Amino acid sequence: RDYVQIVLELLVMVGILMYVIGDLKDALVNRSHGTWAEYFGKFWNVVDLCQIVLFIIDFIIWMIIITDPVRRNIKVELGPLGSEGQRLMLQDRLVYEGTSLTLAGTSRLLRGYFATQAITLMVTLLRLLKYLTVNPFLGSLVE
């Protein structure tokens, strides 16, 4: 196992959890001064909510991928040797628990994961625009 990857993933999850808790506190404080409709009537609050939902979707898909038991115990049955003594790789087959295995489902999950990651990244970049408004010069780019 790659322990560095596990530690880094845990650090990312802690950071995301802290972000979600901070946004939840902001929402509750702002909610005490008005209604939910007023709170979500602001564009940046909707962007924050979208990012949190995307984080949750990303996390669920990632957990499905890394906990898939097929990731472990995959065996490769080598294909026969050709006429010149070279192995015919196109006839190799993946085997899991004695049955032939296809990775099409995992491939679809990975494509979905990367697609949601791309959308999450775009929303994150959009959120960075919110913080540009603090600087008078850069804030003019956002307005």
PDB file of C-alpha atoms in Angstrom:
ATOM      1  CA  ARG A   1       0.000   0.000   0.000  1.00  0.00           C
ATOM      2  CA  ASP A   2       1.102   3.525  -0.670  1.00  0.00           C
ATOM      3  CA  TYR A   3       0.982   5.099   2.782  1.00  0.00           C
ATOM      4  CA  VAL A   4       1.961   8.536   1.487  1.00  0.00           C
ATOM      5  CA  GLN A   5      -1.136   8.565  -0.736  1.00  0.00           C
ATOM      6  CA  ILE A   6      -3.348   7.523   2.173  1.00  0.00           C
ATOM      7  CA  VAL A   7      -1.928  10.272   4.421  1.00  0.00           C
ATOM      8  CA  LEU A   8      -2.362  12.904   1.691  1.00  0.00           C
ATOM      9  CA  GLU A   9      -5.933  11.790   0.987  1.00  0.00           C
ATOM     10  CA  LEU A  10      -6.722  12.030   4.698  1.00  0.00           C
ATOM     11  CA  LEU A  11      -5.240  15.546   4.807  1.00  0.00           C
ATOM     12  CA  VAL A  12      -7.396  16.581   1.852  1.00  0.00           C
ATOM     13  CA  MET A  13     -10.474  15.124   3.529  1.00  0.00           C
ATOM     14  CA  VAL A  14      -9.698  16.984   6.783  1.00  0.00           C
ATOM     15  CA  GLY A  15      -9.319  20.219   4.790  1.00  0.00           C
ATOM     16  CA  ILE A  16     -12.610  19.659   2.997  1.00  0.00           C
ATOM     17  CA  LEU A  17     -14.332  18.801   6.288  1.00  0.00           C
ATOM     18  CA  MET A  18     -13.032  22.022   7.844  1.00  0.00           C
ATOM     19  CA  TYR A  19     -14.280  23.964   4.797  1.00  0.00           C
ATOM     20  CA  VAL A  20     -17.740  22.360   5.081  1.00  0.00           C
ATOM     21  CA  ILE A  21     -17.930  23.084   8.818  1.00  0.00           C
ATOM     22  CA  GLY A  22     -16.919  26.713   8.198  1.00  0.00           C
ATOM     23  CA  ASP A  23     -19.557  27.119   5.493  1.00  0.00           C
ATOM     24  CA  LEU A  24     -22.164  25.477   7.709  1.00  0.00           C
ATOM     25  CA  LYS A  25     -21.352  27.929  10.523  1.00  0.00           C
ATOM     26  CA  ASP A  26     -21.613  30.851   8.090  1.00  0.00           C
ATOM     27  CA  ALA A  27     -24.954  29.559   6.830  1.00  0.00           C
ATOM     28  CA  LEU A  28     -26.349  29.202  10.354  1.00  0.00           C
ATOM     29  CA  VAL A  29     -25.136  32.668  11.390  1.00  0.00           C
ATOM     30  CA  ASN A  30     -26.583  34.249   8.244  1.00  0.00           C
ATOM     31  CA  ARG A  31     -29.771  32.222   8.627  1.00  0.00           C
ATOM     32  CA  SER A  32     -30.327  33.699  12.082  1.00  0.00           C
ATOM     33  CA  HIS A  33     -30.538  37.140  10.419  1.00  0.00           C
ATOM     34  CA  GLY A  34     -32.959  36.126   7.671  1.00  0.00           C
ATOM     35  CA  THR A  35     -34.582  33.254   5.786  1.00  0.00           C
ATOM     36  CA  TRP A  36     -33.002  30.418   3.830  1.00  0.00           C
ATOM     37  CA  ALA A  37     -34.399  31.983   0.656  1.00  0.00           C
ATOM     38  CA  GLU A  38     -32.460  35.181   1.384  1.00  0.00           C
ATOM     39  CA  TYR A  39     -29.304  33.188   2.130  1.00  0.00           C
ATOM     40  CA  PHE A  40     -29.478  31.125  -1.058  1.00  0.00           C
ATOM     41  CA  GLY A  41     -30.568  34.175  -3.029  1.00  0.00           C
ATOM     42  CA  LYS A  42     -26.922  35.236  -2.999  1.00  0.00           C
ATOM     43  CA  PHE A  43     -24.913  33.833  -5.894  1.00  0.00           C
ATOM     44  CA  TRP A  44     -21.779  32.998  -3.893  1.00  0.00           C
ATOM     45  CA  ASN A  45     -23.736  31.011  -1.305  1.00  0.00           C
ATOM     46  CA  VAL A  46     -25.185  28.871  -4.098  1.00  0.00           C
ATOM     47  CA  VAL A  47     -21.668  28.342  -5.473  1.00  0.00           C
ATOM     48  CA  ASP A  48     -20.501  27.255  -1.997  1.00  0.00           C
ATOM     49  CA  LEU A  49     -23.391  24.794  -1.749  1.00  0.00           C
ATOM     50  CA  CYS A  50     -22.635  23.396  -5.214  1.00  0.00           C
ATOM     51  CA  GLN A  51     -19.016  22.863  -4.253  1.00  0.00           C
ATOM     52  CA  ILE A  52     -19.964  21.031  -1.054  1.00  0.00           C
ATOM     53  CA  VAL A  53     -22.372  18.758  -2.958  1.00  0.00           C
ATOM     54  CA  LEU A  54     -19.660  18.028  -5.538  1.00  0.00           C
ATOM     55  CA  PHE A  55     -17.173  17.216  -2.746  1.00  0.00           C
ATOM     56  CA  ILE A  56     -19.642  14.715  -1.300  1.00  0.00           C
ATOM     57  CA  ILE A  57     -20.264  13.115  -4.713  1.00  0.00           C
ATOM     58  CA  ASP A  58     -16.507  12.915  -5.363  1.00  0.00           C
ATOM     59  CA  PHE A  59     -15.928  11.320  -1.968  1.00  0.00           C
ATOM     60  CA  ILE A  60     -18.650   8.698  -2.480  1.00  0.00           C
ATOM     61  CA  ILE A  61     -17.377   7.737  -5.936  1.00  0.00           C
ATOM     62  CA  TRP A  62     -13.787   7.561  -4.667  1.00  0.00           C
ATOM     63  CA  MET A  63     -14.815   5.321  -1.748  1.00  0.00           C
ATOM     64  CA  ILE A  64     -16.642   2.998  -4.160  1.00  0.00           C
ATOM     65  CA  ILE A  65     -13.544   2.783  -6.347  1.00  0.00           C
ATOM     66  CA  ILE A  66     -10.957   2.174  -3.637  1.00  0.00           C
ATOM     67  CA  THR A  67     -13.059  -0.294  -1.642  1.00  0.00           C
ATOM     68  CA  ASP A  68     -13.883  -2.436  -4.669  1.00  0.00           C
ATOM     69  CA  PRO A  69     -12.642  -5.946  -3.762  1.00  0.00           C
ATOM     70  CA  VAL A  70     -11.764  -6.583  -7.402  1.00  0.00           C
ATOM     71  CA  ARG A  71      -8.810  -4.193  -7.014  1.00  0.00           C
ATOM     72  CA  ARG A  72      -7.143  -6.947  -5.052  1.00  0.00           C
ATOM     73  CA  ASN A  73      -6.837 -10.581  -6.092  1.00  0.00           C
ATOM     74  CA  ILE A  74      -6.902 -10.014  -9.854  1.00  0.00           C
ATOM     75  CA  LYS A  75      -4.956 -12.675 -11.688  1.00  0.00           C
ATOM     76  CA  VAL A  76      -3.777 -12.661 -15.289  1.00  0.00           C
ATOM     77  CA  GLU A  77      -4.000 -15.864 -17.274  1.00  0.00           C
ATOM     78  CA  LEU A  78      -1.431 -15.634 -20.001  1.00  0.00           C
ATOM     79  CA  GLY A  79      -2.412 -16.416 -23.553  1.00  0.00           C
ATOM     80  CA  PRO A  80      -0.787 -19.194 -25.590  1.00  0.00           C
ATOM     81  CA  LEU A  81       2.553 -18.918 -27.307  1.00  0.00           C
ATOM     82  CA  GLY A  82       2.509 -18.074 -30.991  1.00  0.00           C
ATOM     83  CA  SER A  83       4.341 -19.910 -33.791  1.00  0.00           C
ATOM     84  CA  GLU A  84       7.584 -18.002 -33.169  1.00  0.00           C
ATOM     85  CA  GLY A  85       7.538 -18.550 -29.422  1.00  0.00           C
ATOM     86  CA  GLN A  86       6.112 -15.144 -28.661  1.00  0.00           C
ATOM     87  CA  ARG A  87       3.154 -14.834 -26.354  1.00  0.00           C
ATOM     88  CA  LEU A  88      -0.118 -13.674 -27.914  1.00  0.00           C
ATOM     89  CA  MET A  89      -0.989 -10.855 -25.515  1.00  0.00           C
ATOM     90  CA  LEU A  90      -4.411 -10.274 -27.052  1.00  0.00           C
ATOM     91  CA  GLN A  91      -5.459 -13.629 -25.643  1.00  0.00           C
ATOM     92  CA  ASP A  92      -4.419 -12.817 -22.064  1.00  0.00           C
ATOM     93  CA  ARG A  93      -7.358 -12.697 -19.710  1.00  0.00           C
ATOM     94  CA  LEU A  94      -8.073 -11.135 -16.347  1.00  0.00           C
ATOM     95  CA  VAL A  95      -9.486 -13.557 -13.781  1.00  0.00           C
ATOM     96  CA  TYR A  96     -11.126 -12.814 -10.443  1.00  0.00           C
ATOM     97  CA  GLU A  97     -12.140 -15.726  -8.205  1.00  0.00           C
ATOM     98  CA  GLY A  98     -11.959 -18.165 -11.091  1.00  0.00           C
ATOM     99  CA  THR A  99     -14.179 -16.227 -13.492  1.00  0.00           C
ATOM    100  CA  SER A 100     -13.294 -13.962 -16.367  1.00  0.00           C
ATOM    101  CA  LEU A 101     -13.242 -10.297 -15.409  1.00  0.00           C
ATOM    102  CA  THR A 102     -13.986  -7.107 -17.240  1.00  0.00           C
ATOM    103  CA  LEU A 103     -13.044  -3.707 -15.898  1.00  0.00           C
ATOM    104  CA  ALA A 104     -15.720  -1.798 -17.827  1.00  0.00           C
ATOM    105  CA  GLY A 105     -17.651  -0.892 -14.669  1.00  0.00           C
ATOM    106  CA  THR A 106     -14.562   0.410 -12.919  1.00  0.00           C
ATOM    107  CA  SER A 107     -13.628   2.330 -16.055  1.00  0.00           C
ATOM    108  CA  ARG A 108     -17.054   4.005 -16.102  1.00  0.00           C
ATOM    109  CA  LEU A 109     -16.712   4.899 -12.417  1.00  0.00           C
ATOM    110  CA  LEU A 110     -13.283   6.416 -13.009  1.00  0.00           C
ATOM    111  CA  ARG A 111     -14.538   8.463 -15.958  1.00  0.00           C
ATOM    112  CA  GLY A 112     -17.425   9.723 -13.795  1.00  0.00           C
ATOM    113  CA  TYR A 113     -15.020  10.496 -10.963  1.00  0.00           C
ATOM    114  CA  PHE A 114     -12.712  12.492 -13.217  1.00  0.00           C
ATOM    115  CA  ALA A 115     -15.677  14.320 -14.755  1.00  0.00           C
ATOM    116  CA  THR A 116     -16.989  15.363 -11.335  1.00  0.00           C
ATOM    117  CA  GLN A 117     -13.455  16.318 -10.316  1.00  0.00           C
ATOM    118  CA  ALA A 118     -13.232  18.588 -13.369  1.00  0.00           C
ATOM    119  CA  ILE A 119     -16.546  20.235 -12.485  1.00  0.00           C
ATOM    120  CA  THR A 120     -15.418  20.587  -8.854  1.00  0.00           C
ATOM    121  CA  LEU A 121     -12.221  22.264 -10.022  1.00  0.00           C
ATOM    122  CA  MET A 122     -14.176  24.711 -12.182  1.00  0.00           C
ATOM    123  CA  VAL A 123     -16.461  25.601  -9.254  1.00  0.00           C
ATOM    124  CA  THR A 124     -13.383  26.018  -7.028  1.00  0.00           C
ATOM    125  CA  LEU A 125     -11.856  28.415  -9.544  1.00  0.00           C
ATOM    126  CA  LEU A 126     -15.159  30.274  -9.663  1.00  0.00           C
ATOM    127  CA  ARG A 127     -15.065  30.591  -5.876  1.00  0.00           C
ATOM    128  CA  LEU A 128     -11.598  32.124  -6.118  1.00  0.00           C
ATOM    129  CA  LEU A 129     -13.200  34.992  -8.025  1.00  0.00           C
ATOM    130  CA  LYS A 130     -15.179  35.765  -4.882  1.00  0.00           C
ATOM    131  CA  TYR A 131     -11.947  36.457  -3.014  1.00  0.00           C
ATOM    132  CA  LEU A 132     -10.618  38.724  -5.759  1.00  0.00           C
ATOM    133  CA  THR A 133     -13.194  41.309  -4.724  1.00  0.00           C
ATOM    134  CA  VAL A 134     -11.126  42.014  -1.580  1.00  0.00           C
ATOM    135  CA  ASN A 135      -8.434  43.667  -3.712  1.00  0.00           C
ATOM    136  CA  PRO A 136      -9.699  46.894  -5.350  1.00  0.00           C
ATOM    137  CA  PHE A 137      -7.730  46.352  -8.551  1.00  0.00           C
ATOM    138  CA  LEU A 138      -8.552  42.644  -8.987  1.00  0.00           C
ATOM    139  CA  GLY A 139     -12.105  43.190  -7.760  1.00  0.00           C
ATOM    140  CA  SER A 140     -12.844  45.237 -10.870  1.00  0.00           C
ATOM    141  CA  LEU A 141     -12.261  42.067 -12.909  1.00  0.00           C
ATOM    142  CA  VAL A 142     -15.054  40.257 -11.096  1.00  0.00           C
ATOM    143  CA  GLU A 143     -17.718  42.971 -11.162  1.00  0.00           C
TER     144      GLU A 143
END
